[in-house]
Amino acid sequence: MKILVLGSGAREHAIILALRSEEAEHEIFAAPGNAGIGQHAQLVALDANDPVAVTNFANENSIDLVIVGPEAPLVAGVADEVRERGIPVFGPSRMAAQLEGSKAFAKRIMDAAGVPTGRAVRATTRAEVEAAFDDLGAPHVVKADGLAAGKGVIVTSDREAALAHADAYLPSGAVLVEEFLAGPEVSLFFLSDGDHVLPLSPAQDYKRLLDGDEGPNTGGMGAYSPLPWLDGRFGSEAEFVDLVTREVAEPVIRQLDAEGTPFIGLLYAGLILTDAGVKVIEFNARFGDPETQVVLPRLVDPLSELLLAAASGHLEDQPRPAFADDVAVTVVLASEGYPEAPLTGRSLTGLRAAEAVDGVHLAHAATAETDCGLVATGGRVLNVVGVATTFAQARERVYRALGEIGLEGGQHRTDIAARVAEGL
């Protein structure tokens, strides 16, 4: 196929690497991509958030499938425009993407669909935020209602810090004050064609910047898959996935379809396993980052066939995706100052040595080739991904590879997948 992938991060690099691993030799374009993606796809100088520009390119180049990576093009309506031209696109419409674009919209859909989630109050003023704090109690959970690149959330018992977070986002719109839910978190992806869903394998990510889940929230500092500890609580991973499919994914997809906004693309369910059962923290309308980097390397079936089936409305013809027994771990290398004020433009070295480590590959997030060599262009620079038969082996490979990479002021967590590697 001729495939256009929109986006420039490690998630898009992971998608392209999965497409490249197939027996079929696809012609892959990426807009705008990054230095790492440029090694595996033809980069296109195209504004991924411009519906007309994307559609014209897809039409003029006879693209068979458009894959929308990040959330911004979805909320901008790129999938709508492409779909109207009759080109298969894996990504929901602008209205359906409000499942991620508006936390309040997502809560309404969950309520209508009977999906278990925490209580939430939509607030547009500081006084309403304070009243919600009084009602829901501490710890306080405050979320920007719109897109915030994974950094619009604070969870804290410090009332003043929570108020300051709300103050930062209220000038731009509403915030959601939510009930605090305790328990381990799980990310689970579902492919949807608007009527049917197929689950992928669950993963767990690490949102906090520092070891021990300390520091500010980020877009994600690492992840691993699968989650063997689910067996003790649910009997097996398959039983857990079946439960979430039945109680979360299918009701939401049915509700959106009933409202005339069918969801065609990737439904990301951010879940928390509370003492009262599985509850939804949030939905995203695209592949998660960095979870994609550990889920797709384990996928056995051709990703292109699954995504095209979803985009074309024929997901019921596909078997449930199969995954290898191997485990995958990824650790994010971030720039100094991330997430508040990352210092960019610094040189990256040692990447070839890192990729020479057995079972390791890199997924670039924010890199560019310059006259002076490869440089970091953003906060999260790249993902080091290790695949192995055990978590201990995967972790050893990842951290050995990280030791080969040079980035002045670079930072990464040292405890990704540590507990699962120890059998905890």
Coordinates of C-alpha atoms in Angstrom, one line a residue:
M1 CA 0.0 0.0 0.0
K2 CA 0.9 3.7 -0.2
I3 CA 0.5 4.9 3.3
L4 CA 0.7 8.5 4.8
V5 CA 1.4 8.7 8.5
L6 CA 0.8 12.1 10.1
G7 CA 2.9 13.2 13.0
S8 CA 6.5 13.7 14.1
G9 CA 6.9 11.8 17.4
A10 CA 8.1 8.4 18.7
R11 CA 4.5 7.1 18.4
E12 CA 4.6 7.7 14.7
H13 CA 8.1 6.2 14.4
A14 CA 6.8 3.1 16.2
I15 CA 3.8 2.8 13.8
I16 CA 6.1 3.1 10.8
L17 CA 8.6 0.5 12.2
A18 CA 5.6 -1.9 12.6
L19 CA 4.6 -1.2 9.0
R20 CA 8.2 -1.8 7.9
S21 CA 8.3 -5.1 9.7
E22 CA 5.6 -6.6 7.5
E23 CA 6.3 -8.9 4.6
A24 CA 4.5 -6.5 2.3
E25 CA 6.8 -3.6 1.0
H26 CA 4.7 -0.5 1.6
E27 CA 5.5 3.0 0.2
I28 CA 5.4 5.1 3.3
F29 CA 5.2 8.9 3.6
A30 CA 5.4 10.8 6.9
A31 CA 4.4 14.4 7.5
P32 CA 6.3 16.1 8.9
G33 CA 8.3 13.2 10.6
N34 CA 11.7 13.6 12.2
A35 CA 15.3 12.5 11.6
G36 CA 14.7 8.9 12.8
I37 CA 11.4 8.5 10.8
G38 CA 13.3 9.8 7.8
Q39 CA 15.3 6.6 7.8
H40 CA 12.2 4.5 7.2
A41 CA 9.8 6.8 5.3
Q42 CA 9.7 9.6 2.8
L43 CA 9.4 12.9 4.7
V44 CA 6.8 15.4 3.4
A45 CA 6.9 19.1 4.2
L46 CA 3.2 19.2 5.0
D47 CA 1.2 20.8 7.8
A48 CA -0.4 17.7 9.4
N49 CA -3.1 20.0 11.0
D50 CA -4.3 21.4 7.7
P51 CA -7.3 19.2 6.4
V52 CA -7.1 20.6 2.9
A53 CA -3.4 20.2 2.5
V54 CA -3.4 16.6 3.8
T55 CA -6.4 15.6 1.6
N56 CA -4.9 17.1 -1.5
F57 CA -1.6 15.3 -0.9
A58 CA -3.4 12.0 -0.3
N59 CA -5.5 12.5 -3.4
E60 CA -2.7 13.6 -5.7
N61 CA -0.4 10.8 -4.6
S62 CA -3.0 8.0 -4.7
I63 CA -2.6 7.2 -1.0
D64 CA -4.4 4.0 0.1
L65 CA -4.4 4.7 3.8
V66 CA -3.9 7.8 6.0
I67 CA -2.9 7.1 9.6
V68 CA -3.4 10.1 12.0
G69 CA -0.9 9.8 14.8
P70 CA -1.3 12.8 17.2
E71 CA -4.5 14.4 18.6
A72 CA -4.2 17.9 17.1
P73 CA -5.0 16.9 13.5
L74 CA -8.0 14.9 14.7
V75 CA -9.4 17.8 16.6
A76 CA -8.7 20.0 13.6
G77 CA -10.9 17.8 11.4
V78 CA -8.2 16.3 9.2
A79 CA -9.9 12.9 9.2
D80 CA -13.3 14.4 8.2
E81 CA -11.8 16.0 5.1
V82 CA -9.8 12.9 4.0
R83 CA -12.8 10.6 4.6
E84 CA -15.1 12.9 2.5
R85 CA -12.8 12.3 -0.5
G86 CA -13.3 8.5 -0.1
I87 CA -9.8 7.9 1.1
P88 CA -9.5 5.4 4.0
V89 CA -8.3 7.2 7.1
F90 CA -7.5 5.7 10.5
G91 CA -8.6 8.4 12.9
P92 CA -11.9 9.6 14.2
S93 CA -13.8 12.6 13.0
R94 CA -13.5 16.0 14.7
M95 CA -16.7 15.4 16.7
A96 CA -15.7 11.9 17.8
A97 CA -12.2 13.1 18.7
Q98 CA -13.9 15.3 21.3
L99 CA -13.6 12.2 23.4
E100 CA -10.0 13.4 23.9
G101 CA -10.4 17.0 23.0
S102 CA -12.9 17.7 25.8
K103 CA -12.8 16.0 29.2
A104 CA -16.3 17.2 29.8
F105 CA -17.6 15.6 26.6
A106 CA -15.9 12.3 27.5
K107 CA -17.5 12.3 31.0
R108 CA -20.9 12.9 29.4
I109 CA -20.5 10.0 26.9
M110 CA -19.3 7.8 29.8
D111 CA -22.4 8.7 31.9
A112 CA -24.7 8.0 28.9
A113 CA -23.0 4.7 28.1
G114 CA -23.0 3.6 31.8
V115 CA -19.2 3.3 31.8
P116 CA -17.6 3.3 35.3
T117 CA -15.6 6.4 36.0
G118 CA -14.9 8.9 38.9
R119 CA -17.1 11.8 39.8
A120 CA -16.2 15.1 38.1
V121 CA -17.2 18.8 38.2
R122 CA -16.7 21.2 35.3
A123 CA -15.5 24.5 36.6
T124 CA -15.1 27.8 34.8
T125 CA -14.1 30.1 37.7
R126 CA -11.8 29.9 40.6
A127 CA -14.8 29.9 43.0
E128 CA -16.2 26.9 41.2
V129 CA -12.9 25.1 41.5
E130 CA -12.7 25.7 45.2
A131 CA -16.3 24.5 45.7
A132 CA -15.4 21.3 43.8
F133 CA -12.4 20.8 46.1
D134 CA -14.6 21.1 49.1
D135 CA -17.1 18.6 47.6
L136 CA -14.6 16.0 46.4
G137 CA -11.9 16.4 49.0
A138 CA -8.2 15.7 48.7
P139 CA -6.0 14.6 46.9
H140 CA -7.1 17.1 44.3
V141 CA -7.3 16.1 40.6
V142 CA -7.5 19.1 38.2
K143 CA -7.5 18.6 34.4
A144 CA -7.5 21.1 31.6
D145 CA -10.7 20.5 29.6
G146 CA -8.9 20.7 26.2
L147 CA -5.8 19.3 24.7
A148 CA -2.6 19.8 26.8
A149 CA -0.1 17.3 25.3
G150 CA -0.4 15.0 28.4
K151 CA 0.7 17.8 30.8
G152 CA -2.7 19.4 31.7
V153 CA -3.2 17.3 34.8
I154 CA -2.2 17.7 38.4
V155 CA -2.8 15.3 41.3
T156 CA -1.8 16.7 44.6
S157 CA -2.9 17.1 48.2
D158 CA -1.5 20.7 48.1
R159 CA -4.6 22.8 47.7
E160 CA -2.6 25.9 46.7
A161 CA -0.7 24.0 44.0
A162 CA -4.0 22.6 42.7
L163 CA -5.5 26.1 42.6
A164 CA -2.4 27.5 40.8
H165 CA -2.8 24.7 38.2
A166 CA -6.4 25.6 37.7
D167 CA -5.6 29.3 37.5
A168 CA -3.1 28.5 34.7
Y169 CA -5.7 26.9 32.5
L170 CA -8.9 28.8 33.4
P171 CA -8.1 31.8 31.1
S172 CA -8.2 29.4 28.1
G173 CA -11.4 27.6 29.2
A174 CA -12.9 25.2 31.7
V175 CA -11.2 22.7 33.9
L176 CA -12.4 19.4 35.3
V177 CA -12.0 18.7 39.0
E178 CA -12.3 15.0 39.5
E179 CA -12.6 12.5 42.3
F180 CA -9.2 11.0 43.2
L181 CA -9.1 7.3 42.4
A182 CA -6.4 5.0 43.9
G183 CA -4.9 1.9 42.3
P184 CA -2.6 0.7 39.5
E185 CA -3.1 2.3 36.1
V186 CA -3.4 0.4 32.8
S187 CA -3.5 1.6 29.2
L188 CA -5.5 -0.4 26.8
F189 CA -6.0 0.3 23.1
F190 CA -8.9 -0.7 20.9
L191 CA -9.2 -0.6 17.1
S192 CA -12.7 0.6 16.1
D193 CA -14.5 0.9 12.7
G194 CA -17.5 2.7 14.3
D195 CA -19.4 -0.5 15.0
H196 CA -16.9 -3.1 16.2
V197 CA -13.9 -3.1 18.4
L198 CA -10.8 -5.3 18.6
P199 CA -8.5 -5.0 21.6
L200 CA -4.7 -4.8 21.6
S201 CA -2.4 -5.9 24.5
P202 CA -2.4 -3.7 27.7
A203 CA 0.6 -1.6 28.8
Q204 CA 1.6 0.5 31.7
D205 CA 3.2 3.9 31.4
Y206 CA 5.0 6.2 33.8
K207 CA 3.8 9.8 33.7
R208 CA 5.9 11.4 36.4
L209 CA 9.3 12.8 35.5
L210 CA 11.3 11.3 38.3
D211 CA 12.0 7.9 39.8
G212 CA 9.4 6.6 42.4
D213 CA 6.7 8.5 40.5
E214 CA 7.9 11.9 41.8
G215 CA 8.0 15.2 40.1
P216 CA 5.7 16.8 37.6
N217 CA 3.4 15.0 35.1
T218 CA 4.9 14.6 31.6
G219 CA 3.8 13.2 28.3
G220 CA 5.2 9.9 29.5
M221 CA 8.8 8.8 30.6
G222 CA 8.5 5.0 29.8
A223 CA 6.3 2.0 29.5
Y224 CA 6.2 -1.8 29.4
S225 CA 4.0 -4.6 28.0
P226 CA 2.4 -7.0 28.8
L227 CA 1.2 -6.9 32.4
P228 CA 1.7 -10.3 34.0
W229 CA 0.4 -9.1 37.3
L230 CA -3.1 -8.9 35.8
D231 CA -3.3 -12.7 36.1
G232 CA -3.5 -12.7 39.8
R233 CA -6.4 -10.2 39.9
F234 CA -8.4 -11.2 36.8
G235 CA -7.3 -14.8 36.1
S236 CA -5.5 -13.8 32.9
E237 CA -4.7 -10.9 30.7
A238 CA -7.4 -12.1 28.2
E239 CA -10.1 -12.1 30.9
F240 CA -9.1 -8.5 31.9
V241 CA -9.2 -7.4 28.2
D242 CA -12.6 -9.1 27.7
L243 CA -14.0 -7.3 30.8
V244 CA -12.8 -3.9 29.6
T245 CA -14.0 -4.6 26.1
R246 CA -17.5 -5.5 27.3
E247 CA -17.9 -2.8 30.0
V248 CA -16.0 0.1 28.5
A249 CA -15.0 0.0 24.8
E250 CA -18.2 -1.4 23.3
P251 CA -20.6 0.8 25.3
V252 CA -18.7 3.9 24.4
I253 CA -18.5 3.0 20.7
R254 CA -22.2 2.2 20.7
Q255 CA -23.1 5.5 22.4
L256 CA -21.0 7.6 19.9
D257 CA -22.6 5.7 17.0
A258 CA -26.1 6.3 18.4
E259 CA -25.3 10.1 18.6
G260 CA -24.3 10.1 14.9
T261 CA -20.6 10.5 15.6
P262 CA -19.1 7.0 14.9
F263 CA -15.6 6.5 16.2
I264 CA -13.3 5.2 13.5
G265 CA -9.7 4.8 14.7
L266 CA -7.9 4.1 17.9
L267 CA -9.7 4.3 21.2
Y268 CA -7.3 4.6 24.1
A269 CA -8.7 3.8 27.5
G270 CA -6.7 5.0 30.5
L271 CA -7.9 2.8 33.3
I272 CA -7.4 2.5 37.0
L273 CA -8.0 -0.7 39.0
T274 CA -9.7 0.5 42.2
D275 CA -11.0 -1.6 45.1
A276 CA -14.4 -0.9 43.6
G277 CA -13.5 -2.3 40.2
V278 CA -12.0 -1.0 36.9
K279 CA -12.8 2.6 36.2
V280 CA -11.9 4.9 33.3
I281 CA -9.6 7.9 34.0
E282 CA -9.6 9.3 30.5
F283 CA -10.0 8.4 26.8
N284 CA -7.6 9.4 24.1
A285 CA -8.5 9.3 20.4
R286 CA -5.2 8.0 19.1
F287 CA -2.4 5.6 19.9
G288 CA -0.8 6.4 23.3
D289 CA 2.8 7.6 23.7
P290 CA 4.9 5.9 24.9
E291 CA 2.7 2.8 25.2
T292 CA 2.6 2.3 21.4
Q293 CA 6.4 1.8 21.5
V294 CA 6.0 -1.4 23.6
V295 CA 2.7 -2.7 22.3
L296 CA 3.4 -2.7 18.5
P297 CA 6.7 -4.5 18.7
R298 CA 4.9 -7.5 20.2
L299 CA 2.1 -7.5 17.6
V300 CA 2.1 -10.6 15.4
D301 CA -0.5 -9.6 12.8
P302 CA 0.2 -7.1 10.0
L303 CA -0.7 -3.6 11.4
S304 CA -1.6 -2.3 8.0
E305 CA -4.3 -4.8 7.5
L306 CA -5.9 -4.1 10.9
L307 CA -5.8 -0.3 10.4
L308 CA -7.2 -0.5 6.8
A309 CA -10.0 -2.8 8.0
A310 CA -10.9 -0.3 10.7
A311 CA -10.7 2.6 8.3
S312 CA -12.8 0.8 5.7
G313 CA -15.5 -0.4 8.1
H314 CA -14.6 -4.2 7.9
L315 CA -13.1 -4.9 11.3
E316 CA -15.5 -7.8 11.9
D317 CA -13.6 -9.7 9.2
Q318 CA -10.4 -9.5 11.2
P319 CA -9.4 -12.0 14.0
R320 CA -8.5 -10.7 17.4
P321 CA -4.9 -9.4 17.1
A322 CA -2.3 -11.8 18.4
F323 CA 0.8 -10.8 20.4
A324 CA 4.2 -12.5 20.9
D325 CA 5.1 -13.9 24.3
D326 CA 8.2 -11.5 24.3
V327 CA 8.1 -8.5 26.6
A328 CA 8.9 -4.9 25.7
V329 CA 10.2 -2.1 27.8
T330 CA 10.8 1.5 26.7
V331 CA 12.6 4.4 28.5
V332 CA 12.3 8.0 27.3
L333 CA 15.4 10.2 27.0
A334 CA 14.4 13.8 27.7
S335 CA 16.1 17.1 27.3
E336 CA 17.4 19.1 30.3
G337 CA 14.5 21.3 31.7
Y338 CA 11.7 19.0 30.4
P339 CA 8.8 19.4 30.9
E340 CA 8.7 23.0 31.9
A341 CA 11.4 24.5 29.7
P342 CA 13.4 22.0 27.7
L343 CA 16.7 23.1 26.3
T344 CA 16.9 22.1 22.7
G345 CA 19.5 22.1 19.9
R346 CA 22.0 19.9 21.7
S347 CA 23.9 17.2 19.9
L348 CA 23.0 13.5 20.1
T349 CA 25.8 10.9 20.0
G350 CA 26.2 7.2 20.3
L351 CA 22.9 6.1 18.6
R352 CA 24.5 3.5 16.4
A353 CA 26.2 1.9 19.5
A354 CA 22.8 1.9 21.3
E355 CA 21.0 0.2 18.4
A356 CA 23.8 -2.4 18.2
V357 CA 22.7 -3.7 21.6
D358 CA 20.8 -7.0 21.0
G359 CA 17.0 -6.6 21.0
V360 CA 17.1 -2.8 21.1
H361 CA 15.8 -0.2 18.6
L362 CA 15.2 3.5 18.9
A363 CA 12.0 5.4 18.3
H364 CA 12.8 9.1 17.6
A365 CA 10.5 11.7 19.2
A366 CA 12.2 15.1 18.6
T367 CA 15.3 14.9 16.5
A368 CA 16.7 16.7 13.4
E369 CA 19.7 16.4 11.1
T370 CA 21.8 19.6 10.9
D371 CA 25.1 20.5 9.5
C372 CA 26.6 19.7 12.9
G373 CA 24.9 16.3 13.1
L374 CA 21.9 15.0 14.9
V375 CA 20.3 17.3 17.5
A376 CA 17.5 17.2 20.0
T377 CA 14.6 19.5 19.0
G378 CA 12.1 19.0 21.8
G379 CA 11.5 17.8 25.4
R380 CA 11.1 14.1 24.8
V381 CA 13.9 13.3 22.4
L382 CA 13.8 9.6 21.8
N383 CA 12.7 6.2 23.2
V384 CA 15.0 3.3 23.7
V385 CA 13.0 0.1 23.2
G386 CA 14.1 -3.3 24.4
V387 CA 12.4 -6.6 23.5
A388 CA 13.4 -9.8 25.3
T389 CA 12.0 -13.0 26.8
T390 CA 12.0 -11.5 30.4
F391 CA 11.6 -8.1 31.8
A392 CA 14.9 -8.2 33.6
Q393 CA 16.6 -8.9 30.3
A394 CA 14.7 -6.2 28.4
R395 CA 15.5 -3.7 31.1
E396 CA 19.2 -4.6 31.1
R397 CA 19.3 -4.1 27.3
V398 CA 17.5 -0.7 27.4
Y399 CA 19.7 0.8 30.1
R400 CA 22.8 -0.6 28.5
A401 CA 21.8 1.1 25.3
L402 CA 20.9 4.3 27.1
G403 CA 24.4 4.3 28.5
E404 CA 25.8 4.6 24.9
I405 CA 23.8 7.8 24.1
G406 CA 25.2 11.2 24.7
L407 CA 23.0 14.2 25.3
E408 CA 24.2 17.1 27.4
G409 CA 21.8 17.5 30.3
G410 CA 19.8 14.5 29.2
Q411 CA 17.5 12.9 31.7
H412 CA 15.7 9.6 32.1
R413 CA 14.1 7.5 34.8
T414 CA 16.0 4.5 36.1
D415 CA 13.1 2.6 37.5
I416 CA 10.9 1.8 34.4
A417 CA 9.5 -1.8 34.7
A418 CA 11.7 -2.4 37.8
R419 CA 8.9 -3.8 40.0
V420 CA 7.5 -6.1 37.3
A421 CA 11.1 -7.3 36.6
E422 CA 11.3 -8.3 40.3
G423 CA 7.9 -10.1 40.1
L424 CA 6.1 -7.5 42.1

